[in-house]
C-alpha positions as a printed Julia matrix, in Angstrom:
279×3 Matrix{Float64}:
   0.0    0.0     0.0
   1.45   3.38   -1.01
   1.66   6.05    1.68
  -0.07   9.39    1.01
   2.77  11.23    2.77
   5.57  12.31    0.4
   9.01  10.98    1.29
  11.41  13.35    3.02
  14.13  14.59    0.68
  16.9   17.18    0.38
  18.55  16.42    3.75
  15.3   16.9     5.68
  16.88  16.82    9.17
  19.48  19.39    8.16
  16.79  21.64    6.67
  14.82  21.41    9.92
  17.9   22.49   11.89
  18.73  25.24    9.37
  15.14  26.53    9.47
  15.37  26.81   13.25
  18.62  28.76   12.85
  16.98  31.04   10.28
  14.07  31.93   12.57
  16.5   32.55   15.44
  18.66  34.79   13.26
  15.63  36.71   12.03
  14.46  37.54   15.54
  17.96  38.29   16.77
  18.64  40.47   13.73
  15.59  42.62   14.46
  16.76  43.22   18.02
  20.36  43.97   16.98
  19.23  46.44   14.35
  17.04  48.19   16.91
  19.78  48.35   19.57
  23.07  48.61   17.65
  22.37  49.97   14.17
  19.45  52.4    14.21
  20.55  54.54   17.21
  23.94  55.47   15.66
  22.21  56.13   12.34
  19.92  58.65   14.03
  22.95  60.6    15.25
  24.13  61.23   11.7
  23.18  64.56   10.09
  20.05  64.7     7.96
  16.29  65.0     8.12
  13.58  62.38    8.64
  13.79  61.21    5.03
  17.57  60.68    5.37
  17.09  58.66    8.55
  14.44  56.49    6.91
  16.63  55.97    3.83
  19.53  54.78    6.02
  17.25  52.44    7.99
  15.8   50.99    4.77
  19.31  50.51    3.46
  20.2   48.52    6.57
  17.1   46.36    6.15
  17.77  45.84    2.45
  21.31  44.62    3.16
  20.24  42.49    6.13
  17.47  40.79    4.15
  19.86  40.11    1.27
  22.2   38.34    3.68
  19.27  36.45    5.19
  18.12  35.26    1.75
  21.66  34.18    0.93
  21.82  32.23    4.21
  18.58  30.36    3.42
  19.77  29.52   -0.1
  23.26  28.44    0.98
  21.92  26.21    3.78
  19.48  24.48    1.41
  16.24  25.74    2.96
  15.0   27.1    -0.35
  15.88  28.21   -3.86
  14.7   31.47   -5.39
  14.57  32.77   -8.96
  13.72  36.47   -9.29
  12.78  37.49  -12.84
  12.74  41.21  -13.64
  13.87  42.61  -10.28
  15.77  45.37  -12.1
  12.42  46.91  -13.1
  11.42  47.57   -9.5
  12.19  50.71   -7.53
  10.81  53.45   -9.81
   9.56  56.75   -8.36
   5.88  56.59   -7.46
   5.71  52.86   -8.25
   3.29  50.64   -6.37
   4.61  47.07   -6.29
   1.54  44.87   -5.89
   2.23  41.23   -4.97
   0.39  38.12   -3.84
   1.34  36.71   -0.45
   1.75  32.9    -0.32
   4.26  32.72    2.55
   5.92  34.42    5.49
   9.04  35.27    3.46
   7.46  37.4     0.7
   8.23  40.71    2.42
  11.85  39.61    2.91
  12.28  38.86   -0.81
  10.84  42.17   -2.0
  12.43  44.46    0.6
  15.72  42.63    0.04
  15.58  43.31   -3.71
  14.16  46.87   -3.83
  16.32  49.62   -2.37
  14.72  52.36   -0.28
  11.21  50.94   -0.67
   8.37  51.78    1.67
   5.98  48.98    2.6
   2.5   48.45    4.04
   2.94  45.87    6.78
   0.73  44.03    9.23
  -0.25  46.27   12.16
   0.99  43.72   14.72
   4.58  44.08   13.47
   4.65  47.62   14.88
   4.26  46.24   18.43
   6.21  42.98   18.09
   9.48  43.32   20.07
  11.5   41.75   17.25
  10.09  43.85   14.4
   8.88  47.14   15.85
  12.34  48.73   15.6
  12.75  48.11   11.87
   9.11  49.08   11.15
   9.35  52.37   13.05
  12.8   53.42   11.82
  12.08  52.61    8.18
   8.81  54.55    8.32
   6.72  51.63    7.12
   2.93  52.05    7.04
   0.83  49.67    9.14
  -2.39  48.3     7.65
  -4.84  49.44   10.31
  -7.26  50.27    7.44
  -7.89  53.77    8.78
  -8.4   56.78    6.53
  -5.03  58.03    7.78
  -3.37  54.85    6.48
  -4.86  55.37    2.99
  -3.8   59.02    3.02
  -0.24  58.2     4.11
   0.12  55.51    1.45
  -1.13  57.8    -1.31
   1.08  60.63   -0.03
   4.31  58.59   -0.15
   3.54  57.54   -3.72
   2.87  61.13   -4.77
   6.17  62.08   -3.08
   8.0   59.66   -5.4
   8.59  56.71   -3.05
   8.29  53.09   -4.12
   5.56  51.33   -2.12
   5.29  47.54   -1.66
   1.72  46.35   -1.06
   0.23  42.9    -0.4
  -3.46  43.58   -1.12
  -4.66  40.32    0.43
  -3.8   41.74    3.86
  -2.7   38.29    5.04
  -1.13  35.16    3.58
  -3.01  33.26    0.88
  -4.79  30.19    2.32
  -3.41  26.87    1.18
  -4.99  25.58   -2.08
  -6.66  28.94   -2.75
  -6.2   31.84   -5.14
  -5.41  35.35   -3.88
  -8.38  37.54   -2.96
  -7.47  41.22   -2.92
  -9.02  43.99   -0.84
  -9.98  47.05   -2.87
  -7.97  49.34   -0.61
  -4.8   48.76   -2.61
  -6.52  49.89   -5.82
  -7.95  52.93   -4.02
  -4.42  53.91   -2.98
  -3.05  53.29   -6.48
  -5.74  55.41   -8.13
  -5.08  58.28   -5.73
  -1.29  58.33   -5.76
   0.6   55.82   -7.92
   2.31  56.81  -11.14
   2.54  53.16  -12.13
   1.44  49.8   -10.69
   3.71  46.8   -11.21
   2.29  43.33  -10.42
   4.69  40.79   -8.92
   3.64  37.14   -8.99
   5.17  34.96   -6.25
   4.98  31.2    -6.82
   6.32  28.6    -4.43
   6.41  24.82   -4.42
   5.78  23.12   -2.11
   3.64  25.51   -0.1
   4.92  26.22    3.4
   5.09  28.97    6.02
   1.4   29.72    5.49
  -0.73  31.47    8.1
  -0.88  29.56   11.37
   1.7   26.98   10.28
   4.55  26.46   12.8
   8.11  26.97   11.58
   9.12  23.37   12.3
   6.5   21.88    9.95
   8.86  22.03    7.01
   7.95  20.48    3.64
   9.39  17.13    2.5
  11.68  18.88    0.0
  13.2   22.34   -0.15
  10.96  25.27   -1.05
  11.35  26.64   -4.57
  10.33  30.24   -5.16
   9.84  31.87   -8.56
   9.14  35.62   -8.45
   8.06  37.23  -11.73
   7.75  40.97  -12.31
   4.89  41.77  -14.68
   4.41  44.65  -17.1
   3.73  48.12  -15.72
   0.07  49.17  -15.5
  -1.2   52.74  -15.74
  -3.86  53.46  -13.06
  -5.24  56.22  -15.31
  -6.58  53.45  -17.57
  -9.41  53.18  -15.03
  -9.47  56.53  -13.2
  -9.69  58.45  -16.48
 -12.79  56.55  -17.6
 -14.78  55.94  -14.4
 -15.59  57.54  -11.03
 -13.12  56.38   -8.38
 -15.35  53.73   -6.68
 -16.14  52.09  -10.03
 -12.54  52.46  -11.21
 -11.3   50.75   -8.05
 -13.67  47.82   -8.54
 -12.76  47.38  -12.2
  -9.03  47.6   -11.47
  -9.39  45.06   -8.65
 -11.28  42.69  -10.97
  -8.53  43.03  -13.58
  -5.81  42.25  -11.03
  -7.71  39.19   -9.78
  -7.93  37.87  -13.34
  -4.24  38.65  -13.94
  -2.99  36.8   -10.86
  -5.34  33.86  -11.35
  -4.07  33.46  -14.92
  -0.42  33.68  -13.83
  -0.86  31.3   -10.89
  -3.03  28.72  -12.66
  -1.38  25.27  -12.94
   0.88  25.07  -16.0
   0.08  28.7   -16.9
   2.85  30.23  -19.03
   4.46  33.44  -17.89
   2.5   36.42  -19.2
  -0.65  34.37  -19.79
  -3.17  36.2   -21.99
  -6.54  37.06  -20.44
  -9.83  37.74  -22.14
  -9.89  41.37  -21.05
  -7.63  43.73  -22.96
  -4.84  44.77  -20.59
  -4.36  48.47  -19.91
  -1.54  50.29  -21.57
   1.88  50.29  -19.96
   3.62  53.51  -19.0
   7.23  54.53  -18.85
   8.44  56.16  -15.64
  11.79  57.89  -15.51
  14.01  56.79  -12.67
């Protein structure tokens, strides 16, 4: 009789140990940044924007090292296609959220990016230092949060958004809240979809760190073509434009994440025109 449980592969016991090390390093890194890195940075000359830029630079470098550690120890592999097209002024990077590591991948690949993060991270002792010093926006869904997000885009910052608000449930497609489209229509010069695929699924919501998959995780991150929010806002009132844009993005991500879907799968709806943004 064949077992329904897949056999353990890729040095499973080592990956379990390495995963424990990775979670320990992540928590320790947040504390060390808060205690040893950010206070000296605040003593350097410059305004609030300079302090945030230095803090984001520290996080970008730290996350790059963390990704390298996970790859070198065999926890996962990652292929990032089109990362050089991220980081434009006023660009909203809109991504699905299959696992706990998605923020790490994007912040580690996009310099000086702002990010909308889970509200609880602002009070967590391991993450509140990085969140506060980098000036990240917490998703408390208040009107102030929408205003701040639109303001940073209008000011020329790059903003990373996960419009699901939480990790995608296992065996489900992403379901986006309309708030991300409302922010994009009010402030973004360009919206760039980023499709994150992983196999096997792991590190989903509520899943403990030690429940590692039978083989190493394989991430593929694909940067899509730029989308002009004016394709909707110029033709419809904002509430209708937000709904139509959200519907388009759902169709886009479902096509890209469908089993055996080729990259850049064609949808029935005509995609909006792309725009060029000077860096």
